[in-house]
Amino acid sequence: MTSYDNQVHPYHAIADVVVAGQSFWYCWGAFHPQGGTPVNPTGALGQQAGNLKLAQCLVQANADSNTTPGARGTIYSYGVDGVCHQLANQVLYATSDGSMPPLTVSKARGYPLSSFIYGTYGLQHAAWAAKVAACSGSQLVARARPGGFVVAAGGEGIAVDEFERRATELLATEPAKLASLLRLRGEVQRFAAQSWPGTGQPSAEALNARNQYLIDEAAKLLGPEHFRMLFGAEPGAKVTLVDPQIAAAAGEIPPPKPR
């Protein structure tokens, strides 16, 4: 996540980004001069004008999420509160101008699966609303819904639960199945938000096993065709939302996490 086009300005180190007066957000990842994957050569997922000062307040730029609490936004614990997708969306919240929704990384691989469990901005709903209020003065309301939570500006603004919107569009002619899916989704998010036993960070293996079970339950409810259409994945396929290497490097931060 950058404030610059890294295809045009491939800064070789984070120090070069700082000197140039630009911003790079780690979002639980590592610094890369340029993005790109085999299926997406540039790594670009979208571009939209935004409020840089707000983005920098929501999530600290030019700082490693593993070592800097401010660079985690409200994804305090990787894999527990959310993953890279949700932290990137917190940065991109600053791209909303009040009349259109903010950009998200909805085109990223695995995003429909991730947003099913962690939502658009992670599971720390109250903390996220407080963060936005502190940085922008806008009041967000975290409201319980059949599909989990929707955080909206002023209680009535732009709903940001992309998963619920996509599910509603896909299952418009099957209201009973939609209602069942949203109830399941609500149960999934409540379950995922529960504290883990003990005080340590749960392992990537444990988190991925839990996520696999929850996603498999959605596959049973939806059936193969609807599952493929909604999640962009095959029913029963192994899902790895929590990267073991990132989870191993992630440390705990001192502040308590409100639920």
PDB file of C-alpha atoms in Angstrom:
ATOM      1  CA  MET A   1       0.000   0.000   0.000  1.00  0.00           C
ATOM      2  CA  THR A   2       1.636   3.236  -1.129  1.00  0.00           C
ATOM      3  CA  SER A   3       1.017   6.939  -1.657  1.00  0.00           C
ATOM      4  CA  TYR A   4       3.025   6.676  -4.903  1.00  0.00           C
ATOM      5  CA  ASP A   5       3.095   4.512  -8.028  1.00  0.00           C
ATOM      6  CA  ASN A   6       5.809   1.956  -7.354  1.00  0.00           C
ATOM      7  CA  GLN A   7       5.939   1.030 -11.016  1.00  0.00           C
ATOM      8  CA  VAL A   8       7.113   4.586 -11.729  1.00  0.00           C
ATOM      9  CA  HIS A   9       9.109   5.140  -8.523  1.00  0.00           C
ATOM     10  CA  PRO A  10      10.508   1.799  -7.313  1.00  0.00           C
ATOM     11  CA  TYR A  11      12.251   3.049  -4.173  1.00  0.00           C
ATOM     12  CA  HIS A  12      14.834   0.477  -3.113  1.00  0.00           C
ATOM     13  CA  ALA A  13      14.452   0.889   0.657  1.00  0.00           C
ATOM     14  CA  ILE A  14      11.999   2.353   3.142  1.00  0.00           C
ATOM     15  CA  ALA A  15      14.554   5.072   3.918  1.00  0.00           C
ATOM     16  CA  ASP A  16      14.295   6.211   0.290  1.00  0.00           C
ATOM     17  CA  VAL A  17      10.504   6.434   0.627  1.00  0.00           C
ATOM     18  CA  VAL A  18      10.866   8.607   3.727  1.00  0.00           C
ATOM     19  CA  VAL A  19      13.405  10.905   2.064  1.00  0.00           C
ATOM     20  CA  ALA A  20      11.055  11.317  -0.900  1.00  0.00           C
ATOM     21  CA  GLY A  21       8.247  12.399   1.445  1.00  0.00           C
ATOM     22  CA  GLN A  22       6.087   9.429   0.455  1.00  0.00           C
ATOM     23  CA  SER A  23       4.268   6.755   2.442  1.00  0.00           C
ATOM     24  CA  PHE A  24       4.440   2.966   2.383  1.00  0.00           C
ATOM     25  CA  TRP A  25       2.142   0.888   4.580  1.00  0.00           C
ATOM     26  CA  TYR A  26       3.434  -2.564   5.485  1.00  0.00           C
ATOM     27  CA  CYS A  27      -0.033  -3.947   6.339  1.00  0.00           C
ATOM     28  CA  TRP A  28       1.536  -6.937   8.077  1.00  0.00           C
ATOM     29  CA  GLY A  29       3.740  -7.589   5.058  1.00  0.00           C
ATOM     30  CA  ALA A  30       7.305  -6.687   4.096  1.00  0.00           C
ATOM     31  CA  PHE A  31       8.754  -3.805   2.133  1.00  0.00           C
ATOM     32  CA  HIS A  32       8.929  -4.362  -1.627  1.00  0.00           C
ATOM     33  CA  PRO A  33      10.235  -1.835  -4.172  1.00  0.00           C
ATOM     34  CA  GLN A  34       7.569  -3.066  -6.608  1.00  0.00           C
ATOM     35  CA  GLY A  35       4.523  -5.265  -6.347  1.00  0.00           C
ATOM     36  CA  GLY A  36       3.549  -8.151  -8.563  1.00  0.00           C
ATOM     37  CA  THR A  37       2.400 -11.757  -8.659  1.00  0.00           C
ATOM     38  CA  PRO A  38       2.348 -14.347 -11.469  1.00  0.00           C
ATOM     39  CA  VAL A  39      -1.301 -13.513 -12.177  1.00  0.00           C
ATOM     40  CA  ASN A  40      -0.985  -9.770 -11.496  1.00  0.00           C
ATOM     41  CA  PRO A  41       2.372  -8.491 -12.836  1.00  0.00           C
ATOM     42  CA  THR A  42       2.088  -5.014 -11.291  1.00  0.00           C
ATOM     43  CA  GLY A  43       0.353  -6.047  -8.090  1.00  0.00           C
ATOM     44  CA  ALA A  44      -2.054  -3.117  -8.519  1.00  0.00           C
ATOM     45  CA  LEU A  45      -5.505  -3.628  -6.995  1.00  0.00           C
ATOM     46  CA  GLY A  46      -6.880  -0.125  -7.395  1.00  0.00           C
ATOM     47  CA  GLN A  47      -6.200   3.578  -7.172  1.00  0.00           C
ATOM     48  CA  GLN A  48      -8.295   6.355  -5.694  1.00  0.00           C
ATOM     49  CA  ALA A  49      -7.644   9.833  -4.354  1.00  0.00           C
ATOM     50  CA  GLY A  50      -7.690  10.145  -0.594  1.00  0.00           C
ATOM     51  CA  ASN A  51      -6.806  12.112   2.510  1.00  0.00           C
ATOM     52  CA  LEU A  52      -3.145  11.295   3.186  1.00  0.00           C
ATOM     53  CA  LYS A  53      -3.127  12.822   6.655  1.00  0.00           C
ATOM     54  CA  LEU A  54      -6.140  10.718   7.645  1.00  0.00           C
ATOM     55  CA  ALA A  55      -4.567   7.541   6.237  1.00  0.00           C
ATOM     56  CA  GLN A  56      -1.378   8.195   8.203  1.00  0.00           C
ATOM     57  CA  CYS A  57      -3.383   8.695  11.383  1.00  0.00           C
ATOM     58  CA  LEU A  58      -5.462   5.546  10.942  1.00  0.00           C
ATOM     59  CA  VAL A  59      -2.410   3.387  10.251  1.00  0.00           C
ATOM     60  CA  GLN A  60       1.166   4.588  10.742  1.00  0.00           C
ATOM     61  CA  ALA A  61       3.111   4.629   7.487  1.00  0.00           C
ATOM     62  CA  ASN A  62       6.753   3.696   6.863  1.00  0.00           C
ATOM     63  CA  ALA A  63       6.790   1.425   9.914  1.00  0.00           C
ATOM     64  CA  ASP A  64       6.807  -2.363  10.223  1.00  0.00           C
ATOM     65  CA  SER A  65       3.564  -3.794  11.624  1.00  0.00           C
ATOM     66  CA  ASN A  66       5.581  -6.436  13.471  1.00  0.00           C
ATOM     67  CA  THR A  67       7.437  -3.909  15.588  1.00  0.00           C
ATOM     68  CA  THR A  68       5.324  -0.731  15.611  1.00  0.00           C
ATOM     69  CA  PRO A  69       1.893  -0.747  17.313  1.00  0.00           C
ATOM     70  CA  GLY A  70       0.659   2.261  15.302  1.00  0.00           C
ATOM     71  CA  ALA A  71       1.323   0.399  12.056  1.00  0.00           C
ATOM     72  CA  ARG A  72      -1.302  -2.183  13.033  1.00  0.00           C
ATOM     73  CA  GLY A  73      -4.301   0.133  13.020  1.00  0.00           C
ATOM     74  CA  THR A  74      -6.819  -1.873  15.026  1.00  0.00           C
ATOM     75  CA  ILE A  75      -5.666  -5.242  13.676  1.00  0.00           C
ATOM     76  CA  TYR A  76      -3.780  -5.684  16.927  1.00  0.00           C
ATOM     77  CA  SER A  77      -3.271  -9.440  16.629  1.00  0.00           C
ATOM     78  CA  TYR A  78      -2.575 -10.802  13.157  1.00  0.00           C
ATOM     79  CA  GLY A  79      -4.943 -13.634  12.272  1.00  0.00           C
ATOM     80  CA  VAL A  80      -7.124 -12.938  15.313  1.00  0.00           C
ATOM     81  CA  ASP A  81      -8.472  -9.447  14.601  1.00  0.00           C
ATOM     82  CA  GLY A  82      -7.948  -9.686  10.850  1.00  0.00           C
ATOM     83  CA  VAL A  83      -5.246 -10.256   8.267  1.00  0.00           C
ATOM     84  CA  CYS A  84      -3.454  -8.103   5.694  1.00  0.00           C
ATOM     85  CA  HIS A  85      -6.672  -7.408   3.782  1.00  0.00           C
ATOM     86  CA  GLN A  86      -8.376  -5.742   6.727  1.00  0.00           C
ATOM     87  CA  LEU A  87      -5.370  -3.602   7.657  1.00  0.00           C
ATOM     88  CA  ALA A  88      -5.005  -2.444   4.048  1.00  0.00           C
ATOM     89  CA  ASN A  89      -8.687  -1.503   4.040  1.00  0.00           C
ATOM     90  CA  GLN A  90      -8.158   0.583   7.161  1.00  0.00           C
ATOM     91  CA  VAL A  91      -5.570   2.647   5.264  1.00  0.00           C
ATOM     92  CA  LEU A  92      -7.910   2.906   2.283  1.00  0.00           C
ATOM     93  CA  TYR A  93     -10.764   4.151   4.451  1.00  0.00           C
ATOM     94  CA  ALA A  94      -9.167   7.556   3.854  1.00  0.00           C
ATOM     95  CA  THR A  95     -10.177   7.376   0.164  1.00  0.00           C
ATOM     96  CA  SER A  96     -13.870   8.045   0.858  1.00  0.00           C
ATOM     97  CA  ASP A  97     -15.071  11.559   0.104  1.00  0.00           C
ATOM     98  CA  GLY A  98     -18.451  11.119   1.773  1.00  0.00           C
ATOM     99  CA  SER A  99     -20.351  10.560  -1.459  1.00  0.00           C
ATOM    100  CA  MET A 100     -18.726   7.285  -2.512  1.00  0.00           C
ATOM    101  CA  PRO A 101     -17.447   4.292  -0.582  1.00  0.00           C
ATOM    102  CA  PRO A 102     -13.743   3.990   0.136  1.00  0.00           C
ATOM    103  CA  LEU A 103     -11.548   1.798  -2.002  1.00  0.00           C
ATOM    104  CA  THR A 104     -10.844  -1.687  -0.666  1.00  0.00           C
ATOM    105  CA  VAL A 105      -8.586  -4.552  -1.701  1.00  0.00           C
ATOM    106  CA  SER A 106     -11.607  -6.543  -2.861  1.00  0.00           C
ATOM    107  CA  LYS A 107      -9.683  -7.753  -5.938  1.00  0.00           C
ATOM    108  CA  ALA A 108      -7.005  -9.424  -3.815  1.00  0.00           C
ATOM    109  CA  ARG A 109      -6.698 -13.202  -3.853  1.00  0.00           C
ATOM    110  CA  GLY A 110      -8.708 -14.778  -1.056  1.00  0.00           C
ATOM    111  CA  TYR A 111     -10.547 -11.577  -0.173  1.00  0.00           C
ATOM    112  CA  PRO A 112     -14.103 -13.035  -0.254  1.00  0.00           C
ATOM    113  CA  LEU A 113     -12.970 -15.735   2.186  1.00  0.00           C
ATOM    114  CA  SER A 114     -11.180 -13.238   4.414  1.00  0.00           C
ATOM    115  CA  SER A 115     -14.094 -10.801   4.516  1.00  0.00           C
ATOM    116  CA  PHE A 116     -16.505 -13.618   5.399  1.00  0.00           C
ATOM    117  CA  ILE A 117     -14.669 -14.165   8.685  1.00  0.00           C
ATOM    118  CA  TYR A 118     -13.015 -10.842   9.479  1.00  0.00           C
ATOM    119  CA  GLY A 119     -15.277  -8.354   7.709  1.00  0.00           C
ATOM    120  CA  THR A 120     -14.024  -5.304   5.848  1.00  0.00           C
ATOM    121  CA  TYR A 121     -12.110  -3.629   8.690  1.00  0.00           C
ATOM    122  CA  GLY A 122     -11.476  -6.465  11.129  1.00  0.00           C
ATOM    123  CA  LEU A 123     -13.218  -7.719  14.250  1.00  0.00           C
ATOM    124  CA  GLN A 124     -12.301  -4.851  16.576  1.00  0.00           C
ATOM    125  CA  HIS A 125     -15.496  -2.962  15.721  1.00  0.00           C
ATOM    126  CA  ALA A 126     -15.590  -0.586  18.686  1.00  0.00           C
ATOM    127  CA  ALA A 127     -11.868   0.129  18.503  1.00  0.00           C
ATOM    128  CA  TRP A 128     -12.088   0.852  14.775  1.00  0.00           C
ATOM    129  CA  ALA A 129     -15.022   3.238  15.241  1.00  0.00           C
ATOM    130  CA  ALA A 130     -13.070   5.017  17.991  1.00  0.00           C
ATOM    131  CA  LYS A 131      -9.982   5.220  15.781  1.00  0.00           C
ATOM    132  CA  VAL A 132     -11.911   6.827  12.940  1.00  0.00           C
ATOM    133  CA  ALA A 133     -13.526   9.281  15.339  1.00  0.00           C
ATOM    134  CA  ALA A 134     -10.159  10.251  16.814  1.00  0.00           C
ATOM    135  CA  CYS A 135      -8.530  10.728  13.411  1.00  0.00           C
ATOM    136  CA  SER A 136     -11.359  12.356  11.465  1.00  0.00           C
ATOM    137  CA  GLY A 137     -14.003  13.541  13.894  1.00  0.00           C
ATOM    138  CA  SER A 138     -16.554  11.395  12.036  1.00  0.00           C
ATOM    139  CA  GLN A 139     -18.740   9.278  14.252  1.00  0.00           C
ATOM    140  CA  LEU A 140     -19.062   5.662  13.219  1.00  0.00           C
ATOM    141  CA  VAL A 141     -21.594   3.267  14.643  1.00  0.00           C
ATOM    142  CA  ALA A 142     -20.830  -0.438  14.892  1.00  0.00           C
ATOM    143  CA  ARG A 143     -24.243  -2.041  14.543  1.00  0.00           C
ATOM    144  CA  ALA A 144     -25.121  -5.688  14.952  1.00  0.00           C
ATOM    145  CA  ARG A 145     -26.678  -7.151  11.806  1.00  0.00           C
ATOM    146  CA  PRO A 146     -27.745 -10.668  10.810  1.00  0.00           C
ATOM    147  CA  GLY A 147     -24.482 -10.941   8.865  1.00  0.00           C
ATOM    148  CA  GLY A 148     -22.247  -9.665  11.651  1.00  0.00           C
ATOM    149  CA  PHE A 149     -21.494  -5.959  11.922  1.00  0.00           C
ATOM    150  CA  VAL A 150     -21.865  -2.979   9.615  1.00  0.00           C
ATOM    151  CA  VAL A 151     -19.942   0.166  10.446  1.00  0.00           C
ATOM    152  CA  ALA A 152     -21.596   3.235   8.969  1.00  0.00           C
ATOM    153  CA  ALA A 153     -20.849   6.941   9.103  1.00  0.00           C
ATOM    154  CA  GLY A 154     -23.213   8.833  11.363  1.00  0.00           C
ATOM    155  CA  GLY A 155     -25.179   5.648  11.849  1.00  0.00           C
ATOM    156  CA  GLU A 156     -26.754   6.041   8.407  1.00  0.00           C
ATOM    157  CA  GLY A 157     -23.892   6.610   5.987  1.00  0.00           C
ATOM    158  CA  ILE A 158     -22.252   4.252   3.561  1.00  0.00           C
ATOM    159  CA  ALA A 159     -22.421   0.644   4.688  1.00  0.00           C
ATOM    160  CA  VAL A 160     -19.071  -1.019   4.243  1.00  0.00           C
ATOM    161  CA  ASP A 161     -19.839  -4.714   4.664  1.00  0.00           C
ATOM    162  CA  GLU A 162     -18.892  -5.857   1.190  1.00  0.00           C
ATOM    163  CA  PHE A 163     -19.501  -9.524   1.871  1.00  0.00           C
ATOM    164  CA  GLU A 164     -23.106  -8.923   2.870  1.00  0.00           C
ATOM    165  CA  ARG A 165     -23.665  -6.792  -0.222  1.00  0.00           C
ATOM    166  CA  ARG A 166     -22.244  -9.440  -2.568  1.00  0.00           C
ATOM    167  CA  ALA A 167     -24.194 -12.213  -0.866  1.00  0.00           C
ATOM    168  CA  THR A 168     -27.409 -10.205  -1.108  1.00  0.00           C
ATOM    169  CA  GLU A 169     -26.890  -9.659  -4.826  1.00  0.00           C
ATOM    170  CA  LEU A 170     -26.050 -13.299  -5.500  1.00  0.00           C
ATOM    171  CA  LEU A 171     -28.897 -14.780  -3.463  1.00  0.00           C
ATOM    172  CA  ALA A 172     -31.537 -12.169  -4.266  1.00  0.00           C
ATOM    173  CA  THR A 173     -33.923 -14.849  -5.535  1.00  0.00           C
ATOM    174  CA  GLU A 174     -33.276 -17.186  -2.590  1.00  0.00           C
ATOM    175  CA  PRO A 175     -34.125 -15.148   0.511  1.00  0.00           C
ATOM    176  CA  ALA A 176     -34.239 -18.167   2.833  1.00  0.00           C
ATOM    177  CA  LYS A 177     -30.729 -19.243   1.854  1.00  0.00           C
ATOM    178  CA  LEU A 178     -29.489 -15.661   2.170  1.00  0.00           C
ATOM    179  CA  ALA A 179     -30.970 -15.344   5.654  1.00  0.00           C
ATOM    180  CA  SER A 180     -29.344 -18.621   6.694  1.00  0.00           C
ATOM    181  CA  LEU A 181     -25.975 -17.534   5.306  1.00  0.00           C
ATOM    182  CA  LEU A 182     -26.094 -14.191   7.102  1.00  0.00           C
ATOM    183  CA  ARG A 183     -27.050 -15.878  10.358  1.00  0.00           C
ATOM    184  CA  LEU A 184     -24.110 -18.233   9.922  1.00  0.00           C
ATOM    185  CA  ARG A 185     -21.860 -15.306   9.115  1.00  0.00           C
ATOM    186  CA  GLY A 186     -22.948 -13.554  12.309  1.00  0.00           C
ATOM    187  CA  GLU A 187     -22.177 -16.687  14.311  1.00  0.00           C
ATOM    188  CA  VAL A 188     -18.814 -16.985  12.522  1.00  0.00           C
ATOM    189  CA  GLN A 189     -17.792 -13.442  13.434  1.00  0.00           C
ATOM    190  CA  ARG A 190     -18.942 -13.770  17.030  1.00  0.00           C
ATOM    191  CA  PHE A 191     -17.016 -17.017  17.333  1.00  0.00           C
ATOM    192  CA  ALA A 192     -13.907 -15.581  15.677  1.00  0.00           C
ATOM    193  CA  ALA A 193     -13.975 -12.557  17.995  1.00  0.00           C
ATOM    194  CA  GLN A 194     -13.915 -14.688  21.152  1.00  0.00           C
ATOM    195  CA  SER A 195     -10.755 -14.600  23.234  1.00  0.00           C
ATOM    196  CA  TRP A 196      -8.480 -17.580  22.840  1.00  0.00           C
ATOM    197  CA  PRO A 197      -7.615 -19.584  25.938  1.00  0.00           C
ATOM    198  CA  GLY A 198      -4.303 -18.669  27.517  1.00  0.00           C
ATOM    199  CA  THR A 199      -2.320 -15.508  26.973  1.00  0.00           C
ATOM    200  CA  GLY A 200      -0.193 -16.360  23.950  1.00  0.00           C
ATOM    201  CA  GLN A 201      -0.831 -15.670  20.280  1.00  0.00           C
ATOM    202  CA  PRO A 202      -2.643 -18.655  18.711  1.00  0.00           C
ATOM    203  CA  SER A 203      -0.637 -20.445  16.062  1.00  0.00           C
ATOM    204  CA  ALA A 204      -1.268 -19.995  12.342  1.00  0.00           C
ATOM    205  CA  GLU A 205      -2.172 -23.679  12.199  1.00  0.00           C
ATOM    206  CA  ALA A 206      -4.859 -23.271  14.862  1.00  0.00           C
ATOM    207  CA  LEU A 207      -6.286 -20.138  13.248  1.00  0.00           C
ATOM    208  CA  ASN A 208      -6.329 -21.686   9.786  1.00  0.00           C
ATOM    209  CA  ALA A 209      -8.000 -24.848  11.109  1.00  0.00           C
ATOM    210  CA  ARG A 210     -10.705 -22.738  12.732  1.00  0.00           C
ATOM    211  CA  ASN A 211     -11.182 -20.667   9.586  1.00  0.00           C
ATOM    212  CA  GLN A 212     -11.318 -23.813   7.451  1.00  0.00           C
ATOM    213  CA  TYR A 213     -14.112 -25.232   9.584  1.00  0.00           C
ATOM    214  CA  LEU A 214     -16.131 -22.014   9.392  1.00  0.00           C
ATOM    215  CA  ILE A 215     -15.733 -21.750   5.620  1.00  0.00           C
ATOM    216  CA  ASP A 216     -16.628 -25.420   5.154  1.00  0.00           C
ATOM    217  CA  GLU A 217     -19.848 -24.751   7.054  1.00  0.00           C
ATOM    218  CA  ALA A 218     -20.668 -22.005   4.541  1.00  0.00           C
ATOM    219  CA  ALA A 219     -20.001 -24.438   1.691  1.00  0.00           C
ATOM    220  CA  LYS A 220     -22.477 -26.933   3.147  1.00  0.00           C
ATOM    221  CA  LEU A 221     -25.134 -24.258   3.416  1.00  0.00           C
ATOM    222  CA  LEU A 222     -24.621 -22.681  -0.014  1.00  0.00           C
ATOM    223  CA  GLY A 223     -23.967 -25.684  -2.196  1.00  0.00           C
ATOM    224  CA  PRO A 224     -21.087 -25.918  -4.708  1.00  0.00           C
ATOM    225  CA  GLU A 225     -22.335 -23.482  -7.350  1.00  0.00           C
ATOM    226  CA  HIS A 226     -23.238 -20.615  -5.067  1.00  0.00           C
ATOM    227  CA  PHE A 227     -20.122 -21.183  -2.984  1.00  0.00           C
ATOM    228  CA  ARG A 228     -17.888 -20.846  -6.052  1.00  0.00           C
ATOM    229  CA  MET A 229     -19.715 -17.717  -7.185  1.00  0.00           C
ATOM    230  CA  LEU A 230     -19.556 -16.020  -3.792  1.00  0.00           C
ATOM    231  CA  PHE A 231     -16.139 -17.105  -2.549  1.00  0.00           C
ATOM    232  CA  GLY A 232     -14.210 -17.622  -5.781  1.00  0.00           C
ATOM    233  CA  ALA A 233     -12.930 -20.946  -4.465  1.00  0.00           C
ATOM    234  CA  GLU A 234     -13.739 -24.620  -4.681  1.00  0.00           C
ATOM    235  CA  PRO A 235     -15.757 -26.155  -1.846  1.00  0.00           C
ATOM    236  CA  GLY A 236     -13.491 -28.189   0.406  1.00  0.00           C
ATOM    237  CA  ALA A 237     -10.294 -26.600  -0.902  1.00  0.00           C
ATOM    238  CA  LYS A 238      -7.635 -25.911   1.719  1.00  0.00           C
ATOM    239  CA  VAL A 239      -7.812 -22.288   2.856  1.00  0.00           C
ATOM    240  CA  THR A 240      -4.766 -20.514   4.317  1.00  0.00           C
ATOM    241  CA  LEU A 241      -5.830 -17.021   5.306  1.00  0.00           C
ATOM    242  CA  VAL A 242      -3.205 -16.715   8.042  1.00  0.00           C
ATOM    243  CA  ASP A 243       0.338 -16.747   6.685  1.00  0.00           C
ATOM    244  CA  PRO A 244       2.518 -18.869   9.021  1.00  0.00           C
ATOM    245  CA  GLN A 245       5.612 -16.722   8.434  1.00  0.00           C
ATOM    246  CA  ILE A 246       3.781 -13.486   9.258  1.00  0.00           C
ATOM    247  CA  ALA A 247       2.139 -15.088  12.287  1.00  0.00           C
ATOM    248  CA  ALA A 248       5.507 -16.309  13.553  1.00  0.00           C
ATOM    249  CA  ALA A 249       6.980 -12.810  13.303  1.00  0.00           C
ATOM    250  CA  ALA A 250       3.980 -11.041  14.827  1.00  0.00           C
ATOM    251  CA  GLY A 251       4.398  -9.986  18.441  1.00  0.00           C
ATOM    252  CA  GLU A 252       1.904  -8.868  21.026  1.00  0.00           C
ATOM    253  CA  ILE A 253       1.448  -5.188  21.883  1.00  0.00           C
ATOM    254  CA  PRO A 254       0.818  -3.851  25.378  1.00  0.00           C
ATOM    255  CA  PRO A 255      -2.532  -2.010  25.041  1.00  0.00           C
ATOM    256  CA  PRO A 256      -5.602  -4.101  25.982  1.00  0.00           C
ATOM    257  CA  LYS A 257      -7.987  -4.866  23.155  1.00  0.00           C
ATOM    258  CA  PRO A 258     -11.571  -3.706  23.671  1.00  0.00           C
ATOM    259  CA  ARG A 259     -14.298  -6.012  22.358  1.00  0.00           C
TER     260      ARG A 259
END
